[in-house]
Coordinates of C-alpha atoms in Angstrom, one line a residue:
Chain A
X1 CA 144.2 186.6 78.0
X2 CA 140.7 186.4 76.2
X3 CA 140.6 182.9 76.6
X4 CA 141.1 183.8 80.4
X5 CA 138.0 186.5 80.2
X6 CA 136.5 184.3 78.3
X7 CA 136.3 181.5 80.8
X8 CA 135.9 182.9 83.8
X9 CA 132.9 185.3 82.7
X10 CA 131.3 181.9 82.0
X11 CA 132.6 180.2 85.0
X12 CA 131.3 183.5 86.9
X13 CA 127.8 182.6 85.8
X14 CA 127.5 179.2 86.2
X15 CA 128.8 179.5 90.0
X16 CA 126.4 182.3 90.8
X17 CA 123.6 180.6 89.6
X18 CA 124.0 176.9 91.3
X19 CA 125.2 179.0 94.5
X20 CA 121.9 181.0 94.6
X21 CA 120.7 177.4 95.0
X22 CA 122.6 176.0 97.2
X23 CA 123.0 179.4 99.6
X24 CA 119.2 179.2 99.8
X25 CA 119.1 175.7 100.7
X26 CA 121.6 176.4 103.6
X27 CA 123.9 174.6 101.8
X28 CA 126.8 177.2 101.3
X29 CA 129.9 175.5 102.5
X30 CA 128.9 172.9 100.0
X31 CA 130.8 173.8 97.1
X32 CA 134.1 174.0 99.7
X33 CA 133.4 170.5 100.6
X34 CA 133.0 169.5 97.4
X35 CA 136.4 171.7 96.2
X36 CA 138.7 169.7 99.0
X37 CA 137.3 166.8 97.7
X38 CA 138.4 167.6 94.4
X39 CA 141.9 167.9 96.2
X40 CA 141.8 163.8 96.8
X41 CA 140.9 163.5 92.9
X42 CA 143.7 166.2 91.6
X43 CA 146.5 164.0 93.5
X44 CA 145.4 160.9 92.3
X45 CA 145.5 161.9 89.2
X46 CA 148.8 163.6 89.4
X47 CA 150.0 160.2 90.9
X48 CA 148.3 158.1 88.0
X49 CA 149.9 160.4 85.6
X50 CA 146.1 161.4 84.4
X51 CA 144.8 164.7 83.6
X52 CA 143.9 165.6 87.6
X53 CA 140.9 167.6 86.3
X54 CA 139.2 164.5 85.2
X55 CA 140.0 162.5 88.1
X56 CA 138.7 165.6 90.2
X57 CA 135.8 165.4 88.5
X58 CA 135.3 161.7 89.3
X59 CA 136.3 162.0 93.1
X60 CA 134.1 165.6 93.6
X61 CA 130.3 164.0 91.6
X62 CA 130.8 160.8 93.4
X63 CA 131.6 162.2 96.9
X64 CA 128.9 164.7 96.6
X65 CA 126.2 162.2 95.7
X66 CA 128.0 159.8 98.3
X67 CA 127.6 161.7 101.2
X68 CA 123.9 163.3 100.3
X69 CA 123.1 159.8 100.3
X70 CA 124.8 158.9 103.9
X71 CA 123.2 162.1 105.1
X72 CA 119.5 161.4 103.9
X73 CA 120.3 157.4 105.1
X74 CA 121.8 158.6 108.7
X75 CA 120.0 161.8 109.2
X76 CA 123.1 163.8 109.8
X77 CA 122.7 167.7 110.0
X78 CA 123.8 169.2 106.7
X79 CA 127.0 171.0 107.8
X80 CA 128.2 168.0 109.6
X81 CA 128.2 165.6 106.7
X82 CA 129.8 168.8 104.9
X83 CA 132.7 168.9 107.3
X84 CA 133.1 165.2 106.9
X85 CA 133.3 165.2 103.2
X86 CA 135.7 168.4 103.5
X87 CA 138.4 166.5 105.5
X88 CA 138.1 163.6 104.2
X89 CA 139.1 165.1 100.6
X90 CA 142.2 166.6 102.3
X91 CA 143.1 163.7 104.3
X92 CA 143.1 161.7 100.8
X93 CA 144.9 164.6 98.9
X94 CA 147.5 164.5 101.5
X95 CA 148.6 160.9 101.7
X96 CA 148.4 160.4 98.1
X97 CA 150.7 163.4 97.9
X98 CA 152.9 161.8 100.2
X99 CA 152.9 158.3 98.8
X100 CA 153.9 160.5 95.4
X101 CA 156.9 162.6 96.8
X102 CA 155.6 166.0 98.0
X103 CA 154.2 169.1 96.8
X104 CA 155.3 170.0 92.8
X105 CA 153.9 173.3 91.4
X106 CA 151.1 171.4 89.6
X107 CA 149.5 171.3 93.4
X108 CA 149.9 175.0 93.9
X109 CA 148.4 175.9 90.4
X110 CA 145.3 173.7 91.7
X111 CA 145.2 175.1 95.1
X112 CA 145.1 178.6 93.7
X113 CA 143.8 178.9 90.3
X114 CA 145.8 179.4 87.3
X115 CA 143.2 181.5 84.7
X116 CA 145.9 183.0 82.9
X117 CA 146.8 179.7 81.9
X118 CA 144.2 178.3 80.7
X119 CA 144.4 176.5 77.5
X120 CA 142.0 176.4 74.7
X121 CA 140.8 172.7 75.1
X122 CA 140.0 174.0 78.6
X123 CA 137.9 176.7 77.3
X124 CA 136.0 174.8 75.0
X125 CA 135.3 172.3 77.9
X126 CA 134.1 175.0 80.1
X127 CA 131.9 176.8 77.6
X128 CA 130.0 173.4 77.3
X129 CA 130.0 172.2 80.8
X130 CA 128.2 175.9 81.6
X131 CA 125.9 175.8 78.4
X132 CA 124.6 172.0 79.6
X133 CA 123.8 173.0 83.2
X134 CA 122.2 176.1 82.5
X135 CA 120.0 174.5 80.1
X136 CA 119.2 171.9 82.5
X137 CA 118.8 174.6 85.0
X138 CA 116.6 176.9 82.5
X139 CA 114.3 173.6 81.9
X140 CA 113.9 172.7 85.6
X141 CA 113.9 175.8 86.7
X142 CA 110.4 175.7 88.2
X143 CA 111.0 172.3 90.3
X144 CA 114.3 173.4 91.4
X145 CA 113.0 176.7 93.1
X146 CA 109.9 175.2 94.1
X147 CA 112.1 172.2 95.8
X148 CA 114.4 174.8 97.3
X149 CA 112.3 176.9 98.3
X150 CA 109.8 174.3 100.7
X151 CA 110.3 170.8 99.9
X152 CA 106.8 169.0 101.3
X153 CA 105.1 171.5 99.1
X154 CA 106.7 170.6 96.0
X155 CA 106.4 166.6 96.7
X156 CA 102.2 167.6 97.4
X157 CA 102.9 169.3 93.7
X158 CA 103.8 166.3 92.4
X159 CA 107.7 167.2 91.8
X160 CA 110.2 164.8 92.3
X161 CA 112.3 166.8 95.0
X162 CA 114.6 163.7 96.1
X163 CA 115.9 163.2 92.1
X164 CA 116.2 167.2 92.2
X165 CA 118.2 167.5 95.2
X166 CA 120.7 164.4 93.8
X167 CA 120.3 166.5 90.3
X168 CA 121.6 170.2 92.0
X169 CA 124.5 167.9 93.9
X170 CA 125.6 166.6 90.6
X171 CA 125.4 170.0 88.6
X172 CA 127.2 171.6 92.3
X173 CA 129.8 169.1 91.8
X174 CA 130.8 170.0 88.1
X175 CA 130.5 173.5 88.5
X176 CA 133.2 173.4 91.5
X177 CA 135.5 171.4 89.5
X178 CA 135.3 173.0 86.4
X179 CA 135.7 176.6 88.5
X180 CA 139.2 175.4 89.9
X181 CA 141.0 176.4 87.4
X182 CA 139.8 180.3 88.2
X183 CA 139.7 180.6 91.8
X184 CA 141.3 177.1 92.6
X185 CA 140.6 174.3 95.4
X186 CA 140.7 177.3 98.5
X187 CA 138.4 180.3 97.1
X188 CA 136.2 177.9 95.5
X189 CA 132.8 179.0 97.8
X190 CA 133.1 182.8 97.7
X191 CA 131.9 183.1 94.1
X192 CA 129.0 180.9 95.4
X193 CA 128.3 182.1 98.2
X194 CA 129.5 185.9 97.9
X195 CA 127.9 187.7 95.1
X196 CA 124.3 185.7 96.2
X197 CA 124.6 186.8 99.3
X198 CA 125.1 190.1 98.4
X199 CA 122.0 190.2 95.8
X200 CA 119.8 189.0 97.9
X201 CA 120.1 191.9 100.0
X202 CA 118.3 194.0 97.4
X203 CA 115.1 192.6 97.8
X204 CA 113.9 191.4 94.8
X205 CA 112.0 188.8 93.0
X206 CA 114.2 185.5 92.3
X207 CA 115.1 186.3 88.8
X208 CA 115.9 189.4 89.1
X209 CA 118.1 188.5 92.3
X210 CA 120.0 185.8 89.9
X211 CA 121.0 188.6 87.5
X212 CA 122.3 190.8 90.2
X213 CA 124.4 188.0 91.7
X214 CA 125.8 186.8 87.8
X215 CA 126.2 190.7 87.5
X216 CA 128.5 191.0 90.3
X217 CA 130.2 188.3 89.6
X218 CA 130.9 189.2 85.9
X219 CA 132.5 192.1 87.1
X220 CA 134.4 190.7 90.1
X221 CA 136.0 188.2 87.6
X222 CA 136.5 190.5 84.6
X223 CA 137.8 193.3 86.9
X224 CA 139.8 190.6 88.6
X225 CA 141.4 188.8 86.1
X226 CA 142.2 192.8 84.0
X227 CA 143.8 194.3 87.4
X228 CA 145.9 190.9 88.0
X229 CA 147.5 190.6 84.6
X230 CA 148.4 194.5 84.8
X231 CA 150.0 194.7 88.1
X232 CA 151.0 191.1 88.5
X233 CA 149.5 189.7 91.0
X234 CA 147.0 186.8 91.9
X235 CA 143.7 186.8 89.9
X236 CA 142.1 184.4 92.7
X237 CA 142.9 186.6 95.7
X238 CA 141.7 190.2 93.4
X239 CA 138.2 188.6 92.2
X240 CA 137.4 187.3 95.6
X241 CA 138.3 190.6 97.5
X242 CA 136.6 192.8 94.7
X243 CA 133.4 190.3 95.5
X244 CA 133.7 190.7 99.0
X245 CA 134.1 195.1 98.6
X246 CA 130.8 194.9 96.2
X247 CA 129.1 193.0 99.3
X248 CA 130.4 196.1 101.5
X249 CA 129.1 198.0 99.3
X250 CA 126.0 196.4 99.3
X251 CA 125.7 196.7 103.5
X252 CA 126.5 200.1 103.5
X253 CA 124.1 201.0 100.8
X254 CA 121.6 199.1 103.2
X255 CA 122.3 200.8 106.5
X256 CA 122.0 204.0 105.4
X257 CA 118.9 203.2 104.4
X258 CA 119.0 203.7 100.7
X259 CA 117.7 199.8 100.1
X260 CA 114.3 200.3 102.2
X261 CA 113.0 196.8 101.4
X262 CA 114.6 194.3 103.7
Chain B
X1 CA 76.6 161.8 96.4
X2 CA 79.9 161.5 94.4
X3 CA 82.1 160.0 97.2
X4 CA 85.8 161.4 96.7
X5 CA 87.4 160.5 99.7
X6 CA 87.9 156.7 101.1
X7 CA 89.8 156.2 103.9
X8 CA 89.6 152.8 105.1
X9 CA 91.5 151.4 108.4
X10 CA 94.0 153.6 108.6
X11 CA 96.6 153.1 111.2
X12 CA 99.6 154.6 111.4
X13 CA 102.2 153.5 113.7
X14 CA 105.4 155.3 115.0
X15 CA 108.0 153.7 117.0
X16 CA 106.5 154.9 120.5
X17 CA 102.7 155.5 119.5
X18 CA 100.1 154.9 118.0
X19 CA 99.1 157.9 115.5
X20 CA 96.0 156.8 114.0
X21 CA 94.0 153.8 115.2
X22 CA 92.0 152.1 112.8
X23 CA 90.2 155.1 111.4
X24 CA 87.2 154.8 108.7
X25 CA 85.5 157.6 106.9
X26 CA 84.2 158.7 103.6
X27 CA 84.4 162.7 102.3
X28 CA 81.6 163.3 99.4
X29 CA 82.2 166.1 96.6
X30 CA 81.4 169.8 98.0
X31 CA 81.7 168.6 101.3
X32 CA 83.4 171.4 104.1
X33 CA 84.7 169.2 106.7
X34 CA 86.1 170.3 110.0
X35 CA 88.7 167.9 111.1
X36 CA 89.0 168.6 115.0
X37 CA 91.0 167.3 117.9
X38 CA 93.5 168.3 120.2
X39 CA 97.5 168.7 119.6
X40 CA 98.9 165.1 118.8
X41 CA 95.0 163.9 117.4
X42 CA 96.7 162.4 114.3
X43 CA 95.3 165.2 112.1
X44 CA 98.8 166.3 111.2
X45 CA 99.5 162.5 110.7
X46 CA 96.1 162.0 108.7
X47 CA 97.0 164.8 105.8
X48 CA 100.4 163.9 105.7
X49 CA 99.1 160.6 104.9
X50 CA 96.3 161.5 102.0
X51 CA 98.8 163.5 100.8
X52 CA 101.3 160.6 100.0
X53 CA 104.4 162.5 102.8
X54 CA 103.5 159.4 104.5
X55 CA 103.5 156.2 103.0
X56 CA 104.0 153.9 106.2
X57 CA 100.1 153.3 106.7
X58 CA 98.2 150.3 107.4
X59 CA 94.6 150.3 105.5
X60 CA 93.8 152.1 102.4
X61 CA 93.1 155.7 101.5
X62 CA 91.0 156.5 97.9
X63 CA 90.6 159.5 96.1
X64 CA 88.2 159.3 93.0
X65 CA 88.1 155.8 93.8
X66 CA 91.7 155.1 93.3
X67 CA 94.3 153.8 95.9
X68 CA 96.5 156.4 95.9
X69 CA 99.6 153.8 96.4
X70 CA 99.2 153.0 92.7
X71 CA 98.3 156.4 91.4
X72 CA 99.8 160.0 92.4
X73 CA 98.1 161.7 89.5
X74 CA 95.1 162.6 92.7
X75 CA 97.8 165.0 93.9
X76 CA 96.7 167.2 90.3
X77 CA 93.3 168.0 91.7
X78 CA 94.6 168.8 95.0
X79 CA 95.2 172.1 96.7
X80 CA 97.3 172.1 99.9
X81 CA 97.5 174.8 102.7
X82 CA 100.4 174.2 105.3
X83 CA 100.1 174.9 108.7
X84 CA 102.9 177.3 108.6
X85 CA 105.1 177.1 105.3
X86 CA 108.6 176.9 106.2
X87 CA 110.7 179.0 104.5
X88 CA 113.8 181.3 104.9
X89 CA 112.8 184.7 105.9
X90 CA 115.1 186.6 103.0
X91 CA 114.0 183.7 100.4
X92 CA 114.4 186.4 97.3
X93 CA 110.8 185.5 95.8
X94 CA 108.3 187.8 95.8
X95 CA 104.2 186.7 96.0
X96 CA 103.9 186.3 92.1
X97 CA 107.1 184.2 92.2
X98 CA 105.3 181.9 94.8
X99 CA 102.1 181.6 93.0
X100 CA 103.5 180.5 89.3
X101 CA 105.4 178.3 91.7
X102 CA 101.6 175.9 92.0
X103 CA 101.6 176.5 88.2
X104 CA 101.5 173.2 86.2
X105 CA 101.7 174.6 83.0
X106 CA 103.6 178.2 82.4
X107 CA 101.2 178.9 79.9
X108 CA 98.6 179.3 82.6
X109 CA 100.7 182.7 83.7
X110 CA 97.4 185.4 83.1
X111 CA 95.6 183.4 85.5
X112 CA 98.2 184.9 88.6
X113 CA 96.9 188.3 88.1
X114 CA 93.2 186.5 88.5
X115 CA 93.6 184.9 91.5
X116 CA 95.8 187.6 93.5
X117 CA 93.1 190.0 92.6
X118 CA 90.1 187.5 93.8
X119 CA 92.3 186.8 97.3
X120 CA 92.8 190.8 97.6
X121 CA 96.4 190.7 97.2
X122 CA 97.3 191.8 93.8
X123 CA 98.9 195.5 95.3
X124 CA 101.3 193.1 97.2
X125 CA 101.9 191.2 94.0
X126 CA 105.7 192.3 93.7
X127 CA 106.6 192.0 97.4
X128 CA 108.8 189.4 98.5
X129 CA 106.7 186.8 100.4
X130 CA 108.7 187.5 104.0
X131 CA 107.9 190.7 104.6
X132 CA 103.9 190.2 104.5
X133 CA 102.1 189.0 107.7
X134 CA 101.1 186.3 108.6
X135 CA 98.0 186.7 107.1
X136 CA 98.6 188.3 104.1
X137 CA 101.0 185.3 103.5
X138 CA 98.3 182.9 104.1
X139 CA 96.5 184.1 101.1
X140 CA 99.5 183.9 98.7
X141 CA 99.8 180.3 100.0
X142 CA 96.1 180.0 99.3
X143 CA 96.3 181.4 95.9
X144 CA 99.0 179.0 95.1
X145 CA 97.1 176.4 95.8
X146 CA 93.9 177.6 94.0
X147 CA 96.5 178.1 90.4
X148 CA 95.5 174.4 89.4
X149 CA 91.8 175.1 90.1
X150 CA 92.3 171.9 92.5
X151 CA 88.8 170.0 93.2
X152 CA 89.9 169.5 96.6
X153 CA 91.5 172.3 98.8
X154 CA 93.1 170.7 101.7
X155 CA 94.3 173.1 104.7
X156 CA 95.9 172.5 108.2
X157 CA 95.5 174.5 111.1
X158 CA 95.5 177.3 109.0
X159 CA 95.1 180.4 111.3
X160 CA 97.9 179.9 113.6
X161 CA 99.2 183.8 114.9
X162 CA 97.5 185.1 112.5
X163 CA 95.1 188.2 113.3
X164 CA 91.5 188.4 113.5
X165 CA 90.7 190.7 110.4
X166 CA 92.7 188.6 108.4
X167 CA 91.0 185.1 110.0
X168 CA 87.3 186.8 109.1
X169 CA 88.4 187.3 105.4
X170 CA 90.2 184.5 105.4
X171 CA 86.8 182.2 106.2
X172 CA 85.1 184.1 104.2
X173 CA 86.9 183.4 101.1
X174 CA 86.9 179.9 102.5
X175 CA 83.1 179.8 102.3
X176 CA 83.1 181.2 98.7
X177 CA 85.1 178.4 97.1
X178 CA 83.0 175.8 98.8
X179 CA 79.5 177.4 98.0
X180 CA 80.1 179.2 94.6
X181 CA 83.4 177.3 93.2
X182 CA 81.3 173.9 94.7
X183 CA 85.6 173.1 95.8
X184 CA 85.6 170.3 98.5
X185 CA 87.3 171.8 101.6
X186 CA 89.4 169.8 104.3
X187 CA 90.5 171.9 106.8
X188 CA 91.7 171.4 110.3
X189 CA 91.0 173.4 113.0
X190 CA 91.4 174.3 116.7
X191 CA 88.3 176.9 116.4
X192 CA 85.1 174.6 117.3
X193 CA 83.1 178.0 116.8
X194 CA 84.8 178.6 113.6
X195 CA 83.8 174.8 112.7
X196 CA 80.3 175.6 113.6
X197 CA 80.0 178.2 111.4
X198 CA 81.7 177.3 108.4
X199 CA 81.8 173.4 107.7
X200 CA 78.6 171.0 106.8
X201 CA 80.5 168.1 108.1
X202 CA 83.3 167.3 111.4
X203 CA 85.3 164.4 112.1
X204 CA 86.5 164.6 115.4
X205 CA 89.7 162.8 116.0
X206 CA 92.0 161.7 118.9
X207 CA 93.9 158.9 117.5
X208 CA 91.0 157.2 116.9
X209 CA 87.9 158.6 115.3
X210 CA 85.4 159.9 117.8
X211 CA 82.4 161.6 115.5
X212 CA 82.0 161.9 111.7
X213 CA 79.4 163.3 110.3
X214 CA 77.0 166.3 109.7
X215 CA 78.1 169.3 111.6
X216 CA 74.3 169.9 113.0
X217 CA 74.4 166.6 114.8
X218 CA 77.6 167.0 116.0
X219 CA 77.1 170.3 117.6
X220 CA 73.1 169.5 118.6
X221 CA 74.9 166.8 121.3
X222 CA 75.9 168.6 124.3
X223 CA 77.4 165.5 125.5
X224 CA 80.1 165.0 122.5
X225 CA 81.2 168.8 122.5
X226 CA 81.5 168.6 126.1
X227 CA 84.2 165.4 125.8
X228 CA 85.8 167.1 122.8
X229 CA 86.1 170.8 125.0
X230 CA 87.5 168.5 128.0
X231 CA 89.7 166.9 126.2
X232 CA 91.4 169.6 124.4
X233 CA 91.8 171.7 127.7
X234 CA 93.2 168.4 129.3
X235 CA 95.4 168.6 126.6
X236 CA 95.9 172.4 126.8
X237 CA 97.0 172.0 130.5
X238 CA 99.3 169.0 129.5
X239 CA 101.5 171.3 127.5
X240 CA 101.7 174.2 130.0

């Protein structure tokens, strides 16, 4: 049970932060894409009798580079090349499952998430995966929000904004694969899109907007994973509906004009 | 005269025009020049080319003396203005956040609370940057590009829907930094009076280059304002 707290407060952070990114570089469906992807990888490696998280790690960092390439190469709108990379995952999953003999209960744990389960090699692999990328974030943090936020300026400014975008896709691509194991393959882009969304409404300055959003989604996940284990039921489903009542929240706060600042 | 700026036959072709044609001309330090022309002159073109967002030229373009195909350490003196900076309206950074975003070095942080103050938006200094006006937004992009105390402050089109208060200050702070701060100014403009007024030098461009030179000589020959005026309103009438 602490392990599960344990990792998913940490997966709650890293998937707030790198969505705040990618929500403001209208690239929220990203992490989806990227999760049925990982679907392609997690049967493969269920079929190659390989751990399928490290195969889904494989598949999701080389798809998501893959396809930022063919859609800087081609010049195809962002949500296209998304839906192309999100099908393409499935359509992969699916034969391979096929070619394998069906559905087993490994799939399912995938599909949905199994915290509880969670063991403590996992753990250990998720505390480091979210210590690296927020160091890298905390270090770049200036030419990642400068890039994000208008990219001709920051190539004027002399930032590398190409290697940055390819650098964001990379960390997106880890932080959806390592987040499976909490929400799994199908909630993947509410906790990045969700609690951002909903801090952004306050009106603040960026930082302050990235602690609301890791805020909310410490508690969706914390809340989430407590009220699951006590009545029994699924911790994926609970955090993402307790996200989406906080973002309610949020938009009533707002209309009744408690939040002036728009 | 310290020359800063070389540009040397620049041509810059796109796949159904010619952008720039063979254009030649030299910017000195503390120069204000006025780059006119109408829409589609090339000026958008020209900066996006000095500025290294375009690297498919023909002909050479210098800054201190240095081609800047071998060099981008240029860009470190350089301030740059946007026409209209493109960003999403609920971006959740307020005008400080955009400001230490010019910043180089974060130990350069006191000097925000400077420059807001000397653009006369220091009050707005924990607003986010969409819900200022146009105007007021102008000067935090201004004041993000003064951060690196730039030698060279490069700005296009800059008053576009933007109102006339804020214009006024806005040249006036322009003025400043060319006469007091001695920064080099390129800015593009639509307003010939505004050009008149404010800038020593004018290129005038259509593709090619028309007139470059001292701004008196420029405006002293009825003849060459009279072509430019005709063929901006040709071009006016062409887009309506």
């Amino acid at each position: 049970m602490h392990r599960a707290l344990i990792s998913g407060i940490a997966i709650a952070i890293l998937c707030s932060v790198i969505g705040l990114f990618l929500v403001l570089r209208r690239y929220s469906l990203f992490g989806d894409a990227i999760a049925h992807s990982s679907f392609g990888g997690i049967a493969l490696g269920l079929l190659a009798g390989v751990y399928p998280l490290w195969t889904a790690y494989g598949v999701s960092i080389a798809s998501a580079l893959i396809i930022t390439k063919i859609k800087d190469r081609y010049n195809i709108s962002g949500d296209a090349s998304i839906a192309v990379l999100l099908s393409s995952g499935i359509a992969v999953g699916l034969v391979i499952i096929g070619l394998s003999g069906g559905f087993t209960i490994d799939i399912f744990s995938f599909l949905f998430g199994s915290i509880l389960l969670v063991s403590v090699n996992d753990t250990v692999l998720i505390l480091s995966l979210t210590g690296g990328i927020l160091i890298v974030i905390l270090l770049l943090y200036r030419q990642i929000l400068y890039s994000t936020f208008n990219e001709e300026q920051a190539k004027v400014s002399g930032i590398p904004v190409e290697k940055i975008n390819y650098l964001i896709v990379f960390m997106a691509g880890i932080t959806v694969v390592t987040s499976i194991q909490l929400v799994g393959v199908l909630l993947i882009s509410a906790l990045f899109v969700i609690p951002n969304v909903t801090a952004i409404m306050y009106g603040k300055g960026f930082k302050q907007t990235a602690i609301i959003s890791m805020s909310f989604s410490i508690f969706s996940v914390v809340v989430g994973i407590l009220l699951s284990y006590i009545f029994d039921i699924t911790p994926a489903g609970t955090i993402v509906l307790l996200a989406i009542s906080l973002l309610a929240g949020t938009m009533g706060i707002k209309s009744s004009g408690l939040l002036s600042k728009s | 005269m310290l020359k800063i700026v070389e540009i040397e036959n620049l041509t810059v072709q796109y796949p159904d025009v010619k952008a720039l044609d063979d254009v030649s001309f030299e910017i000195n330090q503390g120069d204000f020049l006025g780059i006119i022309g109408p829409n589609g002159a090339g000026k958008s073109t020209l900066f996006d080319s000095m500025l290294g967002l375009n690297t498919k030229y023909k002909g050479t373009i210098k800054f201190f003396g240095e081609d800047i195909r071998k060099s981008k350490n240029y860009l470190k003196e350089i301030g740059y203005v946007p026409q209209k900076p493109i960003f999403e309206k609920n971006f959740p950074v307020t005008v400080t956040d955009v400001v230490r975003m010019g910043l180089r070095n974060e130990s350069d942080e006191n000097k925000i609370d400077e420059i807001l103050q000397q653009l006369w938006i220091h009050e707005l200094r924990n607003r986010r940057i969409g819900e200022l006006s146009g105007g007021q937004q102008q000067r935090v992009f201004i004041a993000k590009a003064l951060i690196i105390n730039p030698r060279i402050l490069i700005l296009d089109e800059p008053v576009t829907g933007i109102d006339q208060q804020s214009i006024d200050l806005f040249y006036s702070i322009l003025r400043e930094l060319n006469s007091k701060q001695k920064i080099t100014i390129i800015w593009s403009s639509h307003d010939l009076d505004a050009v008149n007024q404010l800038a020593n030098h004018v290129a005038c461009l259509n593709r090619t280059l028309f007139f470059h030179g001292e701004s008196e000589k420029f405006f002293s020959n009825d003849e060459l304002v009279k072509q430019y005026s005709e063929a901006s309103m040709q071009e006016h009438m062409h887009h309506h």
